[in-house]
């Protein structure tokens, strides 16, 4: 594919390492680009940013966004403006597990605000913050489309429903333990696309 | 419990996979449409069924399809709206999770009717796991000859792709969705031109909701005529209602349109009554954007007729005493719910999700949230209540897309029906200071015991 030649563009080097997808990931990325008509490669931006965020360190730094722009043959600003618009893209370093608690009406009346308070106590951080060990970030988000099983939260886009403080404690413990392991806990974005 | 057409097979183990789905009558409608019918006949059948958009606006699907610009020599697109972010709505997720092939079946038939060769399913990014489920189902359909080139030996070809969004409610609005699908910020476009003429990549495009498109499959199997006999009046067929809030059985229910609201709330096969034996206080019947109704007005219209779950009956009385069917997100509040707090909460949602293009929406939602926060926390003034009504009025109808209206209606309706509660907040700052305060047990006409309605079903 014509995009290949730009992979190791010298501009995208961070801490001495090139910013680039592995060849396997690149394959999926190219399949995704091929799903949109000629001249409309930009359409693949959102799916690719999801993959980039997950594969290249958990957030979208400027050099990652520049790299994605080069893959799609678009201007970096076109990536920046998109990355800042959507709430699932992070522009700062996040914890290994990003806990996103739904705060919207139906969850709130089924105890969502208590879950948020509980998490703040357990993790000793406020929404928008990351724990010192870099394991957890806490975020408040809007309706996750799971209102019948509230209160609900997502941990790296995995759903946890009908929460109670006890369930939360249990999960946090499990995640703390898992954080020491290398392999990711849930299926990655790239694996979702056949 | 007859009358289930979408969810009829949902309990069959393995129905998510192609083989089981096919063994239970799956894809028969595709064969029927492609082998026995012309595209125009499929369209006519959908028109005959009376199917109306299930995404919120309730626009007749057949009519929408008929607007598609067929003279243009550009490619046409079908985009399936699976952005489902309206608070209280979780039916599309349920459908795609359990019956991905039903959606694909509907997409194939619809694409055939519209002369579309590429179809995108725009799924909200938070439903990442559904992307995997749908991609797998698409692959299975390909392997079995129901997608790809020259389907079933006809000269019709179709590809379907799942496309994830990335967390923005506004991308559910059809033109914002198209922008987002093109890899841009989700800023709604000014209409006209409508997507039927200038949609995705400037080409003629139809955008339909997941449930709408899935329903096309059973319509073709049973025939439009038979489908139109279900339901009530112009609300034909069945609808998925996602019920949540203070009820015993939250979940997704397929109902035949025209079911009495009271039966839906209290019958054990549906919501099963209010949780913890409390009284019903209020309901938002169609997702958070539609007006909230107090118990007496949701159970009976102001004319004293039983309120039914249908496009017409829920809208009876317009905004004075009615609401809307919307997306079918049915949110139930019990006697302990604080309406002011809930209104503030929802306004926070709209402020957060406003794309910021139009000042009435961007500024207005911010102001409403601030004022509501003030009232909710015991710092409000009496004139704030009318100020809210004025701000809401100034947003409504003055914006590019309907998100502005969607933000204004909940506030206006909450004040219309629960003004006393707002006044009570202003008058009793000490009592409402604790943010966890429940209902203030003041007398509102809304606390209506079920026994007073005089109707029993269960
Ligand atoms: C702010 C806003 C959000 C919307 N969100 C959704 C949504 O999540 N899903 C959906 O199907 N329609 C949504 N709609 C409605 C769509 O714009 C569009 O009317 C619908 O997808 C058309 O499909 P239908 O005719 O099958 O209902 C939304 C509209 C607005 C104004
Ligand atoms: S009404 Fe709100 S969401 Fe819609 S275009 Fe205007 S600012 Fe954006
Ligand atoms: S309100 Fe929390 S998932 Fe919908």
XYZ file of C-alpha atoms and ligand atoms in Angstrom:
695
model
C 0.000 0.000 0.000
C 1.136 3.498 -0.691
C 1.063 4.440 2.969
C 3.782 2.003 3.883
C 6.692 4.217 2.928
C 5.850 6.726 5.632
C 5.888 4.345 8.581
C 9.320 5.159 9.826
C 9.232 8.805 9.072
C 12.033 10.331 11.190
C 9.663 12.921 12.595
C 7.945 10.352 14.769
C 10.545 9.392 17.250
C 9.923 9.455 20.959
C 12.510 8.642 23.610
C 14.748 7.346 20.863
C 12.122 4.897 19.672
C 10.169 5.316 16.454
C 6.449 5.856 16.906
C 4.934 3.215 14.677
C 2.461 0.364 14.612
C 3.810 -3.155 14.474
C 3.439 -4.842 11.073
C 0.467 -6.926 12.317
C -1.362 -3.882 13.588
C -0.478 -2.077 10.387
C -2.258 -4.776 8.434
C -5.519 -4.129 10.259
C -5.030 -0.403 9.879
C -4.667 -0.807 6.141
C -7.724 -3.029 5.944
C -9.650 -0.342 7.760
C -8.435 2.357 5.389
C -9.485 0.182 2.466
C -13.073 0.114 3.688
C -13.722 3.664 2.593
C -13.886 4.935 -0.970
C -10.853 6.223 -2.816
C -9.974 9.687 -1.547
C -11.957 9.244 1.672
C -9.274 7.553 3.769
C -9.866 10.142 6.443
C -12.997 8.196 7.349
C -10.767 5.631 9.016
C -9.542 8.234 11.478
C -11.710 7.318 14.467
C -11.070 3.565 14.341
C -7.351 4.159 13.824
C -7.147 6.603 16.705
C -8.736 3.963 18.946
C -6.074 1.517 17.871
C -3.286 4.075 18.197
C -4.346 5.017 21.691
C -4.351 1.421 22.781
C -1.212 0.272 20.992
C 1.015 3.280 21.487
C 0.881 4.043 25.166
C -2.662 4.697 26.304
C -3.074 8.279 25.147
C -2.698 10.400 22.070
C 0.426 12.528 22.219
C 1.199 15.049 19.517
C 3.672 12.755 17.798
C 1.179 9.918 17.697
C -1.403 12.217 16.173
C 1.154 13.410 13.628
C 1.966 9.820 12.813
C -1.718 8.985 12.244
C -2.047 12.078 10.057
C 0.825 10.855 7.908
C -0.765 7.425 7.550
C -3.950 8.955 6.225
C -2.295 11.675 4.203
C -4.098 14.456 6.062
C -2.916 17.518 7.968
C -2.035 17.061 11.655
C -4.602 19.697 12.625
C -7.322 17.475 11.176
C -6.343 14.858 13.715
C -5.971 17.289 16.627
C -9.425 18.752 16.144
C -10.964 15.301 16.134
C -8.963 13.971 19.066
C -10.071 16.913 21.198
C -13.737 16.556 20.262
C -14.414 12.980 21.327
C -14.468 12.004 24.973
C -12.898 8.571 24.481
C -9.592 9.985 23.300
C -7.157 10.976 26.011
C -4.606 13.683 25.463
C -2.721 13.142 28.705
C -1.125 10.131 30.211
C -3.758 7.993 31.901
C -3.626 5.162 34.397
C -3.427 1.610 33.156
C -7.107 1.231 34.010
C -9.366 4.134 33.258
C -12.499 3.867 35.351
C -15.398 5.748 33.838
C -18.463 6.032 35.995
C -21.817 6.986 34.499
C -23.281 10.034 36.183
C -26.435 10.528 34.108
C -30.020 10.486 35.452
C -31.065 6.817 35.350
C -27.757 5.678 36.868
C -27.814 8.481 39.401
C -31.226 7.439 40.728
C -30.066 3.864 41.052
C -27.076 4.835 43.183
C -24.436 5.953 40.696
C -23.337 8.927 42.756
C -22.674 6.659 45.744
C -20.466 4.447 43.592
C -18.504 7.491 42.515
C -18.068 8.585 46.124
C -16.971 5.125 47.092
C -14.391 4.972 44.323
C -13.004 8.317 45.381
C -12.543 6.984 48.893
C -10.999 3.712 47.814
C -8.628 5.163 45.237
C -8.028 8.405 47.129
C -8.345 10.457 43.975
C -10.951 12.766 42.486
C -12.556 12.456 39.045
C -10.018 13.538 36.444
C -7.056 12.308 38.482
C -4.716 9.328 38.318
C -3.339 7.365 41.265
C 0.341 7.869 42.115
C 1.261 4.357 41.029
C -0.244 5.058 37.624
C -2.670 2.151 37.845
C -6.040 3.898 38.006
C -7.586 6.981 36.496
C -11.074 8.036 37.498
C -13.502 9.785 35.175
C -17.101 10.877 35.246
C -18.906 10.134 31.978
C -22.369 10.496 30.541
C -24.898 7.737 29.825
C -23.204 4.538 28.673
C -26.307 2.973 27.161
C -26.744 0.537 29.986
C -29.328 2.341 32.061
C -31.382 -0.739 32.948
C -28.461 -2.256 34.797
C -27.277 0.822 36.665
C -25.158 1.902 38.338
C -22.698 1.292 35.541
C -19.059 1.956 34.854
C -16.546 1.049 32.209
C -12.962 0.068 32.786
C -11.087 0.510 29.509
C -14.366 0.061 27.629
C -15.302 -3.135 29.452
C -18.749 -2.832 31.096
C -19.405 -3.394 34.799
C -23.055 -3.252 35.715
C -25.407 -3.308 38.729
C -22.575 -2.077 40.878
C -22.446 -2.119 44.645
C -19.602 -0.821 46.815
C -18.647 -4.441 47.564
C -18.462 -5.322 43.879
C -16.333 -2.265 43.273
C -13.919 -3.227 46.062
C -13.591 -6.686 44.639
C -12.884 -5.422 41.152
C -10.322 -2.890 42.303
C -8.456 -5.593 44.143
C -8.506 -7.824 41.095
C -7.281 -5.016 38.870
C -4.487 -4.086 41.256
C -3.250 -7.627 41.067
C -3.595 -7.765 37.308
C -1.762 -4.482 36.863
C 1.523 -6.201 37.679
C 1.085 -8.571 34.741
C 2.101 -7.732 31.238
C -0.764 -9.032 29.226
C -3.812 -6.852 28.698
C -6.972 -7.759 30.506
C -9.494 -7.306 27.723
C -9.588 -7.798 23.968
C -7.844 -5.071 22.097
C -9.415 -2.838 19.508
C -7.364 -4.301 16.654
C -8.742 -7.738 17.395
C -12.310 -6.512 17.056
C -12.016 -5.877 13.345
C -12.025 -9.035 11.277
C -47.523 -12.939 24.991
C -47.944 -12.949 21.248
C -46.891 -10.192 18.981
C -43.157 -10.506 19.297
C -41.432 -10.173 15.992
C -38.007 -8.800 16.697
C -37.246 -10.681 19.874
C -39.279 -13.807 19.132
C -36.193 -16.020 18.922
C -34.000 -14.285 21.428
C -34.017 -17.119 23.973
C -32.769 -19.779 21.577
C -29.267 -20.763 22.690
C -26.618 -19.817 20.151
C -28.932 -17.548 18.154
C -26.090 -15.049 17.882
C -24.221 -17.385 15.544
C -25.091 -17.793 11.886
C -25.964 -21.497 11.878
C -28.503 -21.411 14.675
C -29.934 -18.171 13.354
C -30.319 -19.614 9.881
C -31.830 -22.846 11.187
C -34.531 -20.771 12.853
C -35.757 -19.039 9.749
C -32.924 -16.555 9.433
C -32.156 -14.985 6.065
C -35.306 -16.408 4.526
C -36.546 -12.872 4.089
C -33.337 -11.981 2.234
C -33.929 -14.858 -0.159
C -37.514 -13.788 -0.617
C -36.605 -10.151 -1.293
C -33.722 -10.823 -3.651
C -35.276 -13.715 -5.554
C -38.934 -12.814 -5.685
C -39.168 -9.065 -5.389
C -37.877 -5.988 -7.172
C -36.275 -3.225 -5.108
C -39.350 -1.086 -5.709
C -41.585 -3.845 -4.384
C -39.516 -4.087 -1.210
C -39.837 -0.333 -0.744
C -43.576 -0.523 -1.329
C -43.890 -3.289 1.242
C -42.099 -1.145 3.839
C -44.367 1.784 3.016
C -47.409 -0.450 3.351
C -46.238 -1.646 6.767
C -46.491 1.873 8.150
C -43.119 1.449 9.841
C -41.905 4.652 11.461
C -38.361 5.543 12.455
C -37.425 4.048 15.814
C -34.515 6.429 16.420
C -36.599 9.164 17.958
C -38.406 11.271 15.407
C -40.858 8.627 14.207
C -40.657 9.617 10.547
C -42.299 7.091 8.178
C -39.493 4.895 6.840
C -41.043 4.178 3.438
C -41.478 7.877 2.816
C -37.907 8.621 3.864
C -36.643 6.003 1.448
C -38.732 7.480 -1.347
C -36.880 10.794 -0.974
C -33.534 9.205 -1.819
C -32.099 10.843 -4.909
C -32.107 8.064 -7.479
C -31.281 10.307 -10.401
C -27.788 11.136 -9.222
C -25.005 9.066 -10.756
C -23.064 9.062 -7.474
C -22.980 5.960 -5.310
C -25.663 5.738 -2.637
C -25.105 4.828 0.969
C -27.096 3.321 3.777
C -25.882 4.259 7.245
C -27.181 2.428 10.264
C -27.397 4.675 13.306
C -26.145 2.601 16.233
C -24.926 5.557 18.229
C -27.546 4.969 20.941
C -26.580 7.535 23.564
C -29.907 8.984 24.597
C -30.117 8.601 28.382
C -32.594 5.862 29.214
C -32.192 4.096 25.871
C -30.443 0.750 25.584
C -32.561 -1.235 23.137
C -30.247 -1.124 20.113
C -27.400 -2.457 22.187
C -29.618 -5.320 23.347
C -30.706 -6.105 19.812
C -27.189 -6.063 18.363
C -25.801 -8.007 21.283
C -28.260 -10.883 20.999
C -29.388 -10.806 17.392
C -26.635 -9.309 15.229
C -27.829 -11.316 12.224
C -31.294 -9.813 12.435
C -29.764 -6.390 11.904
C -27.610 -7.642 9.033
C -30.617 -9.273 7.435
C -32.478 -5.958 7.632
C -29.472 -4.112 6.232
C -29.210 -6.409 3.224
C -32.879 -6.066 2.337
C -32.864 -2.305 2.889
C -29.717 -1.868 0.793
C -31.302 -3.908 -1.959
C -34.398 -1.727 -1.876
C -32.328 1.447 -1.966
C -29.799 0.341 -4.537
C -26.945 0.659 -2.082
C -23.693 -1.305 -2.351
C -21.925 -0.055 0.753
C -23.438 0.192 4.179
C -21.812 1.446 7.378
C -22.970 0.706 10.900
C -21.931 3.633 13.072
C -21.636 2.249 16.610
C -20.946 4.414 19.613
C -17.350 3.884 20.714
C -18.306 2.757 24.196
C -19.901 -0.338 22.643
C -16.511 -1.619 21.592
C -17.444 -5.211 22.326
C -20.354 -4.939 19.896
C -17.959 -4.020 17.108
C -16.461 -7.484 17.540
C -19.857 -9.194 17.605
C -21.042 -7.399 14.482
C -17.813 -7.893 12.572
C -18.007 -11.576 13.329
C -21.602 -11.770 12.145
C -20.710 -9.836 8.982
C -17.917 -12.288 8.293
C -20.261 -15.237 8.777
C -22.776 -13.694 6.389
C -19.972 -13.251 3.844
C -18.866 -16.850 4.190
C -22.408 -18.021 3.593
C -22.930 -15.952 0.504
C -25.245 -13.343 1.978
C -22.762 -10.511 1.574
C -20.130 -9.648 -0.980
C -20.341 -9.806 -4.737
C -23.439 -11.027 -6.559
C -25.485 -12.160 -3.591
C -27.396 -15.390 -4.115
C -26.495 -15.277 -7.774
C -28.287 -11.984 -8.433
C -26.352 -9.005 -9.723
C -26.680 -7.197 -6.412
C -23.479 -6.725 -4.373
C -23.157 -5.425 -0.851
C -20.516 -4.784 1.768
C -21.282 -3.852 5.356
C -18.713 -2.353 7.714
C -18.884 -1.608 11.403
C -17.497 1.816 12.248
C -16.914 2.908 15.841
C -17.522 6.414 17.102
C -15.584 7.741 20.063
C -17.894 9.126 22.692
C -20.132 11.983 21.618
C -23.913 11.992 22.021
C -24.291 14.512 19.237
C -23.036 11.960 16.702
C -26.452 10.298 16.987
C -27.908 13.261 15.113
C -27.856 12.057 11.529
C -25.794 14.821 9.922
C -23.305 14.924 12.822
C -23.030 11.174 12.399
C -22.158 11.593 8.737
C -19.518 14.197 9.573
C -18.081 11.845 12.158
C -18.113 8.961 9.697
C -16.094 11.146 7.348
C -13.465 11.442 10.066
C -14.391 14.890 11.322
C -15.745 16.477 14.480
C -19.404 15.685 15.011
C -20.833 19.071 14.114
C -24.377 18.796 12.723
C -24.874 20.187 9.242
C -27.397 22.793 8.278
C -30.380 21.206 6.538
C -31.289 21.381 3.711
C -29.623 19.787 1.834
C -30.931 16.621 3.428
C -28.868 13.423 3.460
C -31.214 11.935 0.858
C -29.508 14.283 -1.606
C -26.201 15.181 -0.020
C -25.234 12.775 2.686
C -22.091 10.757 3.182
C -19.299 12.130 0.947
C -21.903 14.378 -0.647
C -23.717 11.331 -2.019
C -27.378 10.355 -1.579
C -27.654 8.642 1.803
C -30.279 7.111 4.035
C -29.689 7.125 7.778
C -31.881 4.819 9.829
C -31.881 3.530 13.369
C -30.828 -0.042 14.234
C -34.299 -1.094 15.302
C -35.905 0.440 12.202
C -33.595 -1.472 9.885
C -33.863 -4.723 11.817
C -37.664 -4.504 11.566
C -37.463 -4.514 7.781
C -36.586 -8.232 7.832
C -39.770 -9.442 9.573
C -41.808 -6.996 7.495
C -40.639 -8.713 4.330
C -41.269 -12.181 5.799
C -44.762 -11.456 7.030
C -45.738 -8.830 4.477
C -46.338 -5.127 5.041
C -50.074 -5.598 5.249
C -49.847 -8.070 8.124
C -47.348 -5.875 9.957
C -49.585 -2.847 9.651
C -52.409 -4.765 11.323
C -50.381 -4.911 14.496
C -50.287 -1.897 16.731
C -52.800 0.895 16.876
C -53.743 3.412 14.213
C -50.711 5.056 12.687
C -48.462 3.428 15.276
C -48.125 0.116 13.538
C -46.198 -2.925 14.639
C -44.097 -3.447 17.701
C -41.526 -1.305 19.468
C -38.652 -2.068 21.756
C -39.004 -0.184 24.996
C -36.024 0.005 27.319
C -37.342 0.497 30.818
C -35.215 1.748 33.681
C -35.397 3.712 36.888
C -37.269 2.767 40.049
C -39.057 -0.319 38.745
C -38.897 -3.964 39.687
C -37.840 -5.338 36.295
C -35.693 -2.959 34.277
C -34.938 -4.295 30.811
C -35.822 -4.278 27.152
C -39.364 -5.269 26.185
C -40.918 -5.683 22.800
C -44.470 -4.433 23.000
C -47.199 -4.107 20.470
C -47.759 -0.376 20.067
C -50.939 0.675 21.808
C -50.233 -1.104 25.094
C -51.611 0.919 28.011
C -48.844 2.656 29.927
C -50.300 1.467 33.188
C -50.130 -2.150 32.103
C -46.557 -1.653 30.992
C -45.539 -0.206 34.351
C -47.393 -2.601 36.636
C -47.850 -5.906 34.807
C -45.410 -8.577 35.988
C -44.341 -9.469 32.445
C -43.120 -5.908 31.923
C -41.790 -3.475 34.527
C -43.495 -5.298 37.385
C -44.463 -2.190 39.319
C -42.515 0.376 41.267
C -39.606 -0.988 43.283
C -39.843 -1.211 47.072
C -43.614 -0.751 46.982
C -43.323 2.951 46.437
C -45.668 5.162 44.513
C -45.130 6.264 40.965
C -44.159 9.918 40.750
C -43.195 10.639 37.166
C -42.109 9.084 33.876
C -39.958 10.234 30.990
C -41.409 7.967 28.307
C -39.081 8.380 25.341
C -35.504 9.018 26.391
C -34.321 11.987 28.429
C -35.012 14.506 25.653
C -38.784 14.241 25.770
C -40.974 16.023 28.321
C -41.387 14.442 31.743
C -44.947 13.646 32.814
C -46.309 13.312 36.346
C -48.020 10.035 37.295
C -51.576 11.127 36.603
C -50.731 12.431 33.146
C -48.669 9.452 32.113
C -51.387 6.988 33.099
C -54.273 9.014 31.678
C -54.434 11.862 29.210
C -55.862 15.195 30.306
C -59.076 14.147 28.591
C -59.307 11.267 31.006
C -58.512 8.566 28.450
C -56.042 5.816 29.198
C -52.593 6.744 27.942
C -51.180 4.165 25.551
C -47.638 3.548 24.400
C -47.949 4.799 20.844
C -46.706 7.800 18.906
C -50.128 9.473 19.037
C -51.272 8.689 22.539
C -48.037 9.720 24.248
C -48.132 13.010 22.345
C -51.802 13.626 23.211
C -52.159 17.060 24.779
C -48.998 18.296 23.053
C -46.422 19.738 25.380
C -49.014 21.109 27.798
C -50.030 17.707 29.070
C -48.328 15.248 26.742
C -44.907 13.966 25.799
C -43.427 11.795 23.032
C -42.582 8.177 22.259
C -39.099 9.254 21.180
C -36.556 6.459 21.258
C -38.536 4.333 23.708
C -36.272 4.997 26.682
C -38.798 4.672 29.499
C -37.464 6.207 32.715
C -39.601 5.745 35.821
C -39.280 7.852 38.973
C -40.709 6.858 42.328
C -42.009 9.136 45.061
C -38.507 9.711 46.435
C -37.058 11.181 43.276
C -36.115 14.827 43.449
C -37.274 16.376 40.199
C -35.037 19.423 40.561
C -31.976 17.302 41.027
C -32.918 15.130 38.088
C -33.494 18.140 35.853
C -30.130 19.564 36.839
C -28.496 16.207 36.143
C -29.970 15.982 32.647
C -29.113 19.580 31.851
C -25.526 18.834 32.792
C -25.688 16.078 30.188
C -26.873 18.409 27.416
C -24.371 21.092 28.344
C -21.615 18.506 28.163
C -22.806 17.086 24.857
C -23.564 20.332 23.016
C -21.224 20.555 20.029
C -20.925 24.299 20.610
C -21.781 25.509 17.102
C -24.829 27.607 17.956
C -24.824 30.124 20.748
C -28.370 29.492 22.028
C -27.493 25.854 22.673
C -23.906 26.302 23.827
C -24.618 29.225 26.168
C -28.189 28.329 27.066
C -27.412 24.825 28.271
C -24.582 26.248 30.379
C -26.841 28.855 31.939
C -29.619 26.401 32.637
C -27.202 24.062 34.325
C -25.791 26.807 36.528
C -29.215 28.071 37.562
C -30.491 24.573 38.274
C -27.406 23.768 40.278
C -28.032 26.880 42.323
C -31.651 25.967 43.020
C -30.799 22.363 43.774
C -28.198 23.420 46.302
C -30.433 25.803 48.204
C -29.055 29.001 46.717
C -31.829 29.719 44.263
C -34.078 32.749 44.002
C -37.773 32.742 43.157
C -37.230 34.581 39.891
C -34.768 31.869 38.803
C -37.662 29.593 37.967
C -39.083 31.940 35.369
C -35.597 32.735 34.201
C -35.137 29.051 33.415
C -38.358 28.994 31.449
C -37.192 32.032 29.490
C -33.770 30.551 28.720
C -35.383 27.300 27.601
C -37.769 29.224 25.316
C -34.856 31.081 23.786
C -33.038 27.879 22.908
C -36.010 26.016 21.511
C -36.277 26.334 17.748
C -33.258 28.604 17.420
C -30.554 26.071 16.748
C -29.037 24.101 13.874
C -29.967 20.688 15.217
C -32.630 19.441 17.617
C -30.214 18.979 20.530
C -31.147 22.490 21.578
C -34.815 21.511 21.807
C -33.876 18.286 23.504
C -32.150 20.298 26.216
C -34.956 22.801 26.590
C -37.922 20.423 26.788
C -36.938 18.547 29.950
C -36.459 21.821 31.829
C -39.634 23.432 30.567
C -41.714 20.344 31.289
C -40.266 19.781 34.751
C -41.192 23.324 35.724
C -44.584 23.057 34.062
C -45.534 19.979 36.044
C -43.462 20.264 39.217
C -43.226 23.989 39.823
C -44.046 23.511 43.497
C -40.952 21.450 43.952
C -38.757 24.154 42.469
C -40.397 26.737 44.727
C -39.937 24.510 47.717
C -36.215 24.289 46.994
C -35.963 28.055 46.931
C -37.979 28.460 50.105
C -36.238 25.785 52.154
C -32.518 26.134 51.456
C -31.557 24.357 54.684
C -33.552 21.268 53.830
C -32.083 20.785 50.352
C -28.482 21.562 51.225
C -27.657 17.890 51.586
C -27.159 16.741 48.035
C -28.603 13.346 48.787
C -31.958 14.693 49.834
C -34.769 12.694 48.389
C -38.233 13.851 47.583
C -39.405 16.624 49.801
C -42.714 14.940 50.463
C -44.500 18.086 49.528
C -47.867 17.628 48.041
C -47.676 17.496 44.323
C -50.543 16.174 42.304
C -48.234 13.605 40.914
C -48.094 11.137 43.779
C -50.757 8.845 42.528
C -51.364 5.482 44.067
C -52.126 2.859 41.474
C -55.446 2.092 43.113
C -56.793 5.501 42.141
C -56.652 4.811 38.478
C -59.301 2.172 38.787
C -57.832 -0.079 36.114
C -56.310 -3.435 36.886
C -54.528 -5.732 34.514
C -52.290 -7.826 36.605
C -29.052 15.043 19.489
C -29.613 13.879 18.753
C -29.202 12.593 19.058
C -29.702 11.503 18.373
N -29.256 10.265 18.715
C -29.718 9.197 18.017
C -29.245 7.893 18.319
O -28.410 7.710 19.211
N -29.710 6.840 17.607
C -30.619 7.018 16.592
O -31.010 6.055 15.972
N -31.099 8.239 16.290
C -30.660 9.332 16.971
N -31.117 10.572 16.634
C -32.075 10.700 15.516
C -31.344 10.753 14.187
O -30.978 12.079 13.896
C -32.195 10.262 13.050
O -33.403 10.933 13.073
C -32.462 8.793 13.084
O -31.279 8.061 13.135
C -33.241 8.407 11.883
O -33.513 7.037 11.924
P -35.007 6.503 11.959
O -35.788 7.258 10.924
O -34.852 5.078 11.646
O -35.503 6.757 13.326
C -30.647 11.688 17.338
C -31.074 12.978 17.043
C -30.574 14.061 17.737
C -31.057 15.416 17.377
S -28.075 22.764 18.709
Fe -26.296 22.419 20.026
S -25.556 20.416 19.418
Fe -26.917 21.094 17.766
S -25.591 22.113 16.298
Fe -26.260 23.681 17.718
S -24.695 23.772 19.329
Fe -24.412 21.866 18.196
S -27.691 6.552 32.615
Fe -25.970 5.388 33.139
S -25.885 4.039 31.472
Fe -27.524 5.296 30.889
